[in-house]
mmCIF file of C-alpha atoms in Angstrom:
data_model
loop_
_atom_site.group_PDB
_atom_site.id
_atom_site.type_symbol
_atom_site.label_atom_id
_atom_site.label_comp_id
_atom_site.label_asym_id
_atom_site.label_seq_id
_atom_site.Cartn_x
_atom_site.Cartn_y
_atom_site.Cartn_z
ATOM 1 C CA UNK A 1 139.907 99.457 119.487
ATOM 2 C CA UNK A 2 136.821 101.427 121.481
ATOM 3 C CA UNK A 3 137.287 103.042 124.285
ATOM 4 C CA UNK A 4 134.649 100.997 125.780
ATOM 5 C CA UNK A 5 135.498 97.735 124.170
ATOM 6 C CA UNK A 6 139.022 98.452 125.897
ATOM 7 C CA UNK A 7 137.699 99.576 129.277
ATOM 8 C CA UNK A 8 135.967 96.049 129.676
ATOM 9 C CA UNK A 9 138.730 93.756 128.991
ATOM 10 C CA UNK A 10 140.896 95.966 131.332
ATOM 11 C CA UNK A 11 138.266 95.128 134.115
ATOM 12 C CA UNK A 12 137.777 91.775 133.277
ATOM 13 C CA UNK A 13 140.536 90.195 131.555
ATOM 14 C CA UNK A 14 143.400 91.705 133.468
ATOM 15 C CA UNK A 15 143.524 90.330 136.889
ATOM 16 C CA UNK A 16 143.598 94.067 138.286
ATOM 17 C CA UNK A 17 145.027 93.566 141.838
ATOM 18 C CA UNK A 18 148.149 90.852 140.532
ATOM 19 C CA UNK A 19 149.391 93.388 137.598
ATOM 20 C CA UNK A 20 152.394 93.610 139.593
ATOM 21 C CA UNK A 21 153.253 90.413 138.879
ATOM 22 C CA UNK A 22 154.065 90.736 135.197
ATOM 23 C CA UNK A 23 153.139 92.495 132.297
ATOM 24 C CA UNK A 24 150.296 92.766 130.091
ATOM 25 C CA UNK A 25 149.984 93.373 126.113
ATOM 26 C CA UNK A 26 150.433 96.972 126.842
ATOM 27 C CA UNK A 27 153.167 97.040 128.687
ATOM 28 C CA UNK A 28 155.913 94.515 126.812
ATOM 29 C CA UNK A 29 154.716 91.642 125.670
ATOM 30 C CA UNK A 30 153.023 88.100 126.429
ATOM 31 C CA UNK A 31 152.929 86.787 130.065
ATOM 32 C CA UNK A 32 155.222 84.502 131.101
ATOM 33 C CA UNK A 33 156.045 81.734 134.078
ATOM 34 C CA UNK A 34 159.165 82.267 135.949
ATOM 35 C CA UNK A 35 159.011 79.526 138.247
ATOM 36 C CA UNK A 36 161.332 78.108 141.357
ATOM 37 C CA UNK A 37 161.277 74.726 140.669
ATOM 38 C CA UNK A 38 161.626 74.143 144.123
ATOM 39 C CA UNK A 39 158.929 75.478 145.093
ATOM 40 C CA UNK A 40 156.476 74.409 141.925
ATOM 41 C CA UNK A 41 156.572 71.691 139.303
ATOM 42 C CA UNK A 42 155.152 74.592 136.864
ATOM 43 C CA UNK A 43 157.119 74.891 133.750
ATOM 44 C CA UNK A 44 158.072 78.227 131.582
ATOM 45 C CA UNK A 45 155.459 77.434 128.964
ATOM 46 C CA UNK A 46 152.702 76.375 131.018
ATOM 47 C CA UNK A 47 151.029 79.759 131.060
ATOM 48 C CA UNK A 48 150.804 80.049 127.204
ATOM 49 C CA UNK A 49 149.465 76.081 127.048
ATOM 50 C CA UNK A 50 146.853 76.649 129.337
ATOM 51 C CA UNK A 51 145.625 80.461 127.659
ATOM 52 C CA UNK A 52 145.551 78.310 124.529
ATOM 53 C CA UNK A 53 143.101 75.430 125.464
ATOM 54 C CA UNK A 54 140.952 78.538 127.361
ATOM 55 C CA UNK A 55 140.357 79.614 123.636
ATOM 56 C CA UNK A 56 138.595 76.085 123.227
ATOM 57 C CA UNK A 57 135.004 76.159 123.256
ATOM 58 C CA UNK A 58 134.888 73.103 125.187
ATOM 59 C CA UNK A 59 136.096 73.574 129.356
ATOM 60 C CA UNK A 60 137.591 69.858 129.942
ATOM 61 C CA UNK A 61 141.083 70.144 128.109
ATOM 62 C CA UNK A 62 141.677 73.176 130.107
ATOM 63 C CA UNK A 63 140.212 71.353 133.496
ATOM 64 C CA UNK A 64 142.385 68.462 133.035
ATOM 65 C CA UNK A 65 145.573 70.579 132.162
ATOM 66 C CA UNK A 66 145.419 72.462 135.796
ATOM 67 C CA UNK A 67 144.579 69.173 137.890
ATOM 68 C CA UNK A 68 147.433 67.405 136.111
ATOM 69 C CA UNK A 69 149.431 70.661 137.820
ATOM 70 C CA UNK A 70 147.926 69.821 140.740
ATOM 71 C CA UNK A 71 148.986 65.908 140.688
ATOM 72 C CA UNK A 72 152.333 66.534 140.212
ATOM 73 C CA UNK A 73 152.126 68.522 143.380
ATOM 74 C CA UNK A 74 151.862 72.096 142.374
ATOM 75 C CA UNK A 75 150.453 74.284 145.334
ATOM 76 C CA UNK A 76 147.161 76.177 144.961
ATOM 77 C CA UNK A 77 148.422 79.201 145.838
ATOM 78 C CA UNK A 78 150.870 78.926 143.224
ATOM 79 C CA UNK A 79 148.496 77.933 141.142
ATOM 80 C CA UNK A 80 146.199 80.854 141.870
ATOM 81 C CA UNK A 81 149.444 83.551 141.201
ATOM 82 C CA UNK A 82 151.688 81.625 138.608
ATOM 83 C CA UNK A 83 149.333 79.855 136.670
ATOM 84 C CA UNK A 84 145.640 80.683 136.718
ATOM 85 C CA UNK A 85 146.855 84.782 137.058
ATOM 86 C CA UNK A 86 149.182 84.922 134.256
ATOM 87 C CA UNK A 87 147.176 83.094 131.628
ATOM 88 C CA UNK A 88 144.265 85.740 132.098
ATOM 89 C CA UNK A 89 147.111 88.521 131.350
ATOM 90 C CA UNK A 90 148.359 86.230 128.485
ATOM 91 C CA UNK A 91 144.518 85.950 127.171
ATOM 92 C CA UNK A 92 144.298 89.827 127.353
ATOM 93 C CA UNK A 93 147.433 90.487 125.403
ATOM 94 C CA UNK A 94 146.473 87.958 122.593
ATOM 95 C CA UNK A 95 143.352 89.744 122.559
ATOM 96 C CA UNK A 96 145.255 93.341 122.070
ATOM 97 C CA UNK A 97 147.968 91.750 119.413
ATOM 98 C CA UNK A 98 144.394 91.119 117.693
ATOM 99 C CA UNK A 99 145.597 87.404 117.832
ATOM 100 C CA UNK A 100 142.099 86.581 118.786
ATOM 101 C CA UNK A 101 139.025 88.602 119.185
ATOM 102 C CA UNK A 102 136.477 89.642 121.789
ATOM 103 C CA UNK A 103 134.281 86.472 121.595
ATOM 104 C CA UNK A 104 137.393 84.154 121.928
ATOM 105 C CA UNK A 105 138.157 86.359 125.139
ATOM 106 C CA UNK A 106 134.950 86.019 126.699
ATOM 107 C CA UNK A 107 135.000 82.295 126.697
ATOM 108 C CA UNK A 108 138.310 81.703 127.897
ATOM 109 C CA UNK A 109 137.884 84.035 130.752
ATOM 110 C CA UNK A 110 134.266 81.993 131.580
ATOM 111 C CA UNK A 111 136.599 78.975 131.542
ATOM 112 C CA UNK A 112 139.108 80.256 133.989
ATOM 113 C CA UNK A 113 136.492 81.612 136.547
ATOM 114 C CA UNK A 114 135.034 78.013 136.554
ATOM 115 C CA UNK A 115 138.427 76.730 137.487
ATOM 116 C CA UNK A 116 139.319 79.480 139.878
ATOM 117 C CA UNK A 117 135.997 78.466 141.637
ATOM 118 C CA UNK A 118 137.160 74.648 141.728
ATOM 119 C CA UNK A 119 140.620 75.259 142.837
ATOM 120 C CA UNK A 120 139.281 77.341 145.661
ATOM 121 C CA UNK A 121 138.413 74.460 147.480
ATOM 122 C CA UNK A 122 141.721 73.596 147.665
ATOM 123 C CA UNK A 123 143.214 76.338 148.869
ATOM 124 C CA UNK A 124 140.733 77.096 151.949
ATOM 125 C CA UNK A 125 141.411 73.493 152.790
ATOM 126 C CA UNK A 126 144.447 74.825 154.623
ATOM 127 C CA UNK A 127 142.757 77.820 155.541
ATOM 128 C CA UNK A 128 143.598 79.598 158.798
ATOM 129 C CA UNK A 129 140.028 79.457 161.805
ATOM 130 C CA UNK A 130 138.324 82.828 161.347
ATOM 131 C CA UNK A 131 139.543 85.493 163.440
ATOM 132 C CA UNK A 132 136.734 87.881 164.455
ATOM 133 C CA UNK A 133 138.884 90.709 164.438
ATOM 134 C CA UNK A 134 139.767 89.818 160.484
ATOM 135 C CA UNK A 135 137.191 91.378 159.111
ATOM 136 C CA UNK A 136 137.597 92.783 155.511
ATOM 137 C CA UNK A 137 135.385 94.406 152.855
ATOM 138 C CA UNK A 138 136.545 93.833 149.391
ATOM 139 C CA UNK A 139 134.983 95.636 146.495
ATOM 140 C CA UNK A 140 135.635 97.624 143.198
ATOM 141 C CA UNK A 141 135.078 101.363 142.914
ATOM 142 C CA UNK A 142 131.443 101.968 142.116
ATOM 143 C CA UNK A 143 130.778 101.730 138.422
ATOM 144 C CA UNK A 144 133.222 99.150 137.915
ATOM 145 C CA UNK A 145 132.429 95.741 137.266
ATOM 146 C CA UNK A 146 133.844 92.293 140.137
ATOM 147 C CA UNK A 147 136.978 91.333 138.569
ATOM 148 C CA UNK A 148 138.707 88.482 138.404
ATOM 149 C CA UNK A 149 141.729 90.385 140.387
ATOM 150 C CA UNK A 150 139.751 90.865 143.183
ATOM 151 C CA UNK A 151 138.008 87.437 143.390
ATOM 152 C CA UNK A 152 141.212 85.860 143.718
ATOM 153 C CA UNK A 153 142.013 88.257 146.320
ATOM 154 C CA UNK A 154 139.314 87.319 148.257
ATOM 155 C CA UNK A 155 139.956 83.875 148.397
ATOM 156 C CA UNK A 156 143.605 84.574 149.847
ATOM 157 C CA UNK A 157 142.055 86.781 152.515
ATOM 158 C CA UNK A 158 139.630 83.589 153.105
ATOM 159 C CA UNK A 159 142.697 81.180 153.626
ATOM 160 C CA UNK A 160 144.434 83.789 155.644
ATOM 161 C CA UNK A 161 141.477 83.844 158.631
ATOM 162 C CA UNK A 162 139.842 86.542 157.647
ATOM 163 C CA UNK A 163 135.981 87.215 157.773
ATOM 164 C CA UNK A 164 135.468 88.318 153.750
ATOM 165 C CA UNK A 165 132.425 90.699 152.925
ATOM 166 C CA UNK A 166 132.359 90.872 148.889
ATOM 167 C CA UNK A 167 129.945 93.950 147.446
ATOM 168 C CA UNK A 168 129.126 96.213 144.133
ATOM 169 C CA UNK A 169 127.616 99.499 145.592
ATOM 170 C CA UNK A 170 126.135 101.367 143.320
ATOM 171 C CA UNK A 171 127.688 104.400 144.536
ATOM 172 C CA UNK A 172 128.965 106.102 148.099
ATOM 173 C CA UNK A 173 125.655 106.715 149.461
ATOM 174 C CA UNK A 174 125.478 102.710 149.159
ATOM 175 C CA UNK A 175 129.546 102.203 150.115
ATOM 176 C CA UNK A 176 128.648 104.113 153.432
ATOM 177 C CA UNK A 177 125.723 102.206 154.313
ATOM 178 C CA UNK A 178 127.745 99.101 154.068
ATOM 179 C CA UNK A 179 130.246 100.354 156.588
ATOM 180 C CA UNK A 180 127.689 101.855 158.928
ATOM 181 C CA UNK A 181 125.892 98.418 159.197
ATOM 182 C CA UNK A 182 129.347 96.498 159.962
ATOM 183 C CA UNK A 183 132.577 96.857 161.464
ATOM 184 C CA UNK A 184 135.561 96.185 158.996
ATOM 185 C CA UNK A 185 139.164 96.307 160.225
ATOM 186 C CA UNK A 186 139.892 96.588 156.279
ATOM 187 C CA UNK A 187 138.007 98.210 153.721
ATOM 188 C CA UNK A 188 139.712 97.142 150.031
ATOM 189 C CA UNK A 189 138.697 99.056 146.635
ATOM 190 C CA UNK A 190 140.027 98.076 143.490
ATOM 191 C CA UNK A 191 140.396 101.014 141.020
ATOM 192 C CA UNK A 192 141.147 100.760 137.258
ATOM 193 C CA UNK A 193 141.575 103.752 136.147
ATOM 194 C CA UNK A 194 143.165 107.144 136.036
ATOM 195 C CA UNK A 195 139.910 108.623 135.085
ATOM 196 C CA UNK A 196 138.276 107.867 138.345
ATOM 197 C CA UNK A 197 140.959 108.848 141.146
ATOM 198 C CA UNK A 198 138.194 111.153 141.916
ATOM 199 C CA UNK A 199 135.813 108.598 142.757
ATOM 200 C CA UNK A 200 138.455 106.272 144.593
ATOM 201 C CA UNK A 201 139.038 109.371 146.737
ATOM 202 C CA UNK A 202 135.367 109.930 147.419
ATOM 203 C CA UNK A 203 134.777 106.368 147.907
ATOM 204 C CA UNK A 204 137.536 106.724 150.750
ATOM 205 C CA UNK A 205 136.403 109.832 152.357
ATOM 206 C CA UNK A 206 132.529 108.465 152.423
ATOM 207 C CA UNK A 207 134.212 105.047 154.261
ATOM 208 C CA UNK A 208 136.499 107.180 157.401
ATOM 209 C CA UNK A 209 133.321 109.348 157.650
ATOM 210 C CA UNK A 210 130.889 106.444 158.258
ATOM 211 C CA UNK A 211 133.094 103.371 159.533
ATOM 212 C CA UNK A 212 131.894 102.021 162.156
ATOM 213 C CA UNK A 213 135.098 101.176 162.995
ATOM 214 C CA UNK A 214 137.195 104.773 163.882
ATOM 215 C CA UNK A 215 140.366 103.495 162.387
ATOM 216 C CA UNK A 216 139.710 101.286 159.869
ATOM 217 C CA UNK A 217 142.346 100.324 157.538
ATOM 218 C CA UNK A 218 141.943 101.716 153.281
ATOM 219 C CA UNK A 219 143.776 99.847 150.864
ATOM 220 C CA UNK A 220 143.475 100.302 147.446
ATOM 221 C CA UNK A 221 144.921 97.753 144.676
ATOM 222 C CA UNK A 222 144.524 98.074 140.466
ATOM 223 C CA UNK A 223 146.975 99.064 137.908
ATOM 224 C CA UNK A 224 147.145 102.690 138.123
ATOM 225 C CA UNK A 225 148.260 102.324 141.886
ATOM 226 C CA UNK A 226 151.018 99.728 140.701
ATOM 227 C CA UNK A 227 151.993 101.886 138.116
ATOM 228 C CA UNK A 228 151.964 105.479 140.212
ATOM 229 C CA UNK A 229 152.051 104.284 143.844
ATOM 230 C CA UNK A 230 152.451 108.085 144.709
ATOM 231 C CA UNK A 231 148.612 107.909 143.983
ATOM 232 C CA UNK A 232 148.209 105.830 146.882
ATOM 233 C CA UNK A 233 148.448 108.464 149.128
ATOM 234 C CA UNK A 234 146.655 111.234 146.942
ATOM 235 C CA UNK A 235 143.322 109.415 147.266
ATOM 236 C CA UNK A 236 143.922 108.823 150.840
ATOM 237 C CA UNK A 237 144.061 105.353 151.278
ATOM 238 C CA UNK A 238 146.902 103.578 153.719
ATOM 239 C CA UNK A 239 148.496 101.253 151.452
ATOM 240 C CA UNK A 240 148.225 99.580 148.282
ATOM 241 C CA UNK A 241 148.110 95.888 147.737
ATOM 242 C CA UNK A 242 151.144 94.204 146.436
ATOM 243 C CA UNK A 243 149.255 90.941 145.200
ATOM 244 C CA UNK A 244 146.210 88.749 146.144
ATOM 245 C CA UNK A 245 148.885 86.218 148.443
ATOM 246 C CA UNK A 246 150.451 89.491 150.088
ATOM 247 C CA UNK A 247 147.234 91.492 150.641
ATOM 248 C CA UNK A 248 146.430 89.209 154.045
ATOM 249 C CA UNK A 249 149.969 89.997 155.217
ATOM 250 C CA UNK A 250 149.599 93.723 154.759
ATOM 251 C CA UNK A 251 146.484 94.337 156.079
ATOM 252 C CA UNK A 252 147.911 92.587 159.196
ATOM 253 C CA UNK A 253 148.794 96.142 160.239
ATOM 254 C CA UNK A 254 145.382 96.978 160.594
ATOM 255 C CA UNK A 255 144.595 94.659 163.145
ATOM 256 C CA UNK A 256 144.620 96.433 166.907
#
């Protein structure tokens, strides 16, 4: 497996910012649901169902399987962190057990951003009225790609009331511009590697220096700060984001 091959699957494929919630290939294994059936009528082998009709070149089974969820009353945010989440870590671990290749990878992710997208209507139906002072700036390190981590963490800032700013600077001279034109109370970056603590660090420095807000709130959020949340602090951010539904509660913090 390239180097490069691997590096884009980790950005894509792996929802970066909900790694906490289970594993991927790497790491022990296939994803799995463990579900409260109180709280969702999601079932233990939902996850793998749903990764498997991804892998189909045509969208509908998939479609149908997720608003049959939603009929028998799942929530969308448990859709969003038990369902949609996992089978994107279950698609990159087939992909790594070479159980399907690159191709079939690509598709099935395509599938599940179109479904993220229509399941995002429901979940900003109960979303909280904007608060001006929520205002949050959500983007990866520069030279990474959007993933779908950090989409889905957007949408969860959305439902919480927040005022979300999505962007792909090119690099810091960019990053700073952004937060010299606007005031943020958060500034999020999502980092995916080891390889570029440098630039996460850099990234943070260029945002303090130029905020237009004094004490604007860092957090960071990817794998290696899941993994080694002493790195947290080494590239000076504040905090690190547990998930996409408990970003919004975190950042609360930041709010004067």
């Amino acid at each position: 497996m390239s180097l490069g091959l691997r590096g884009t699957v980790e950005a894509e494929v792996v929802p970066r910012l909900l790694l906490a919630h289970g594993a991927t290939g790497k790491t022990g294994g296939p994803s799995t649901l463990h579900t409260n059936p109180v709280r969702t009528p999601l079932h233990g082998d939902d996850v793998v169902n749903l990764a498997g009709l991804l892998l189909a070149p045509e969208m509908g089974p998939a479609q149908e399987f997720v608003q049959a969820r939603v009929r028998l009353g799942a929530r969308p945010e448990h859709l969003f962190t038990d369902l949609l989440a996992p089978a994107a870590r279950h698609l990159g671990y087939l992909w790594e057990q070479d159980l399907c290749d690159f191709g079939d990878v690509t598709v099935g992710m395509c599938h599940l951003r179109t479904i993220m997208r229509d399941m995002s209507s429901l979940l900003l139906a109960e979303a909280e009225p904007v608060d001006p002072r929520r205002r949050v700036l959500l983007l990866p390190t520069p030279g990474d790609q959007h993933s779908f981590g950090l989409f889905m963490v957007a949408e969860f800032f959305r439902r919480a009331g927040w005022d979300v700013t999505t962007a792909n600077p090119s690099g810091r001279d960019e990053l700073a511009a952004l937060v010299r034109e606007q005031w943020y109370a958060v500034v999020g970056l999502s980092g995916g590697s080891g390889a570029k603590l440098d630039m996460v660090a850099g990234c943070i420095r260029a945002v303090r220096k130029n905020s237009r807000n004094r004490s604007v709130g860092v957090m960071v959020g990817g794998p290696i700060f899941t993994l080694h949340p002493d790195y947290v602090g080494l590239v000076g951010a504040d905090d690190c984001a547990v998930d996409g539904r408990q970003a919004p509660v975190q950042a609360e913090k930041f709010i004067a």
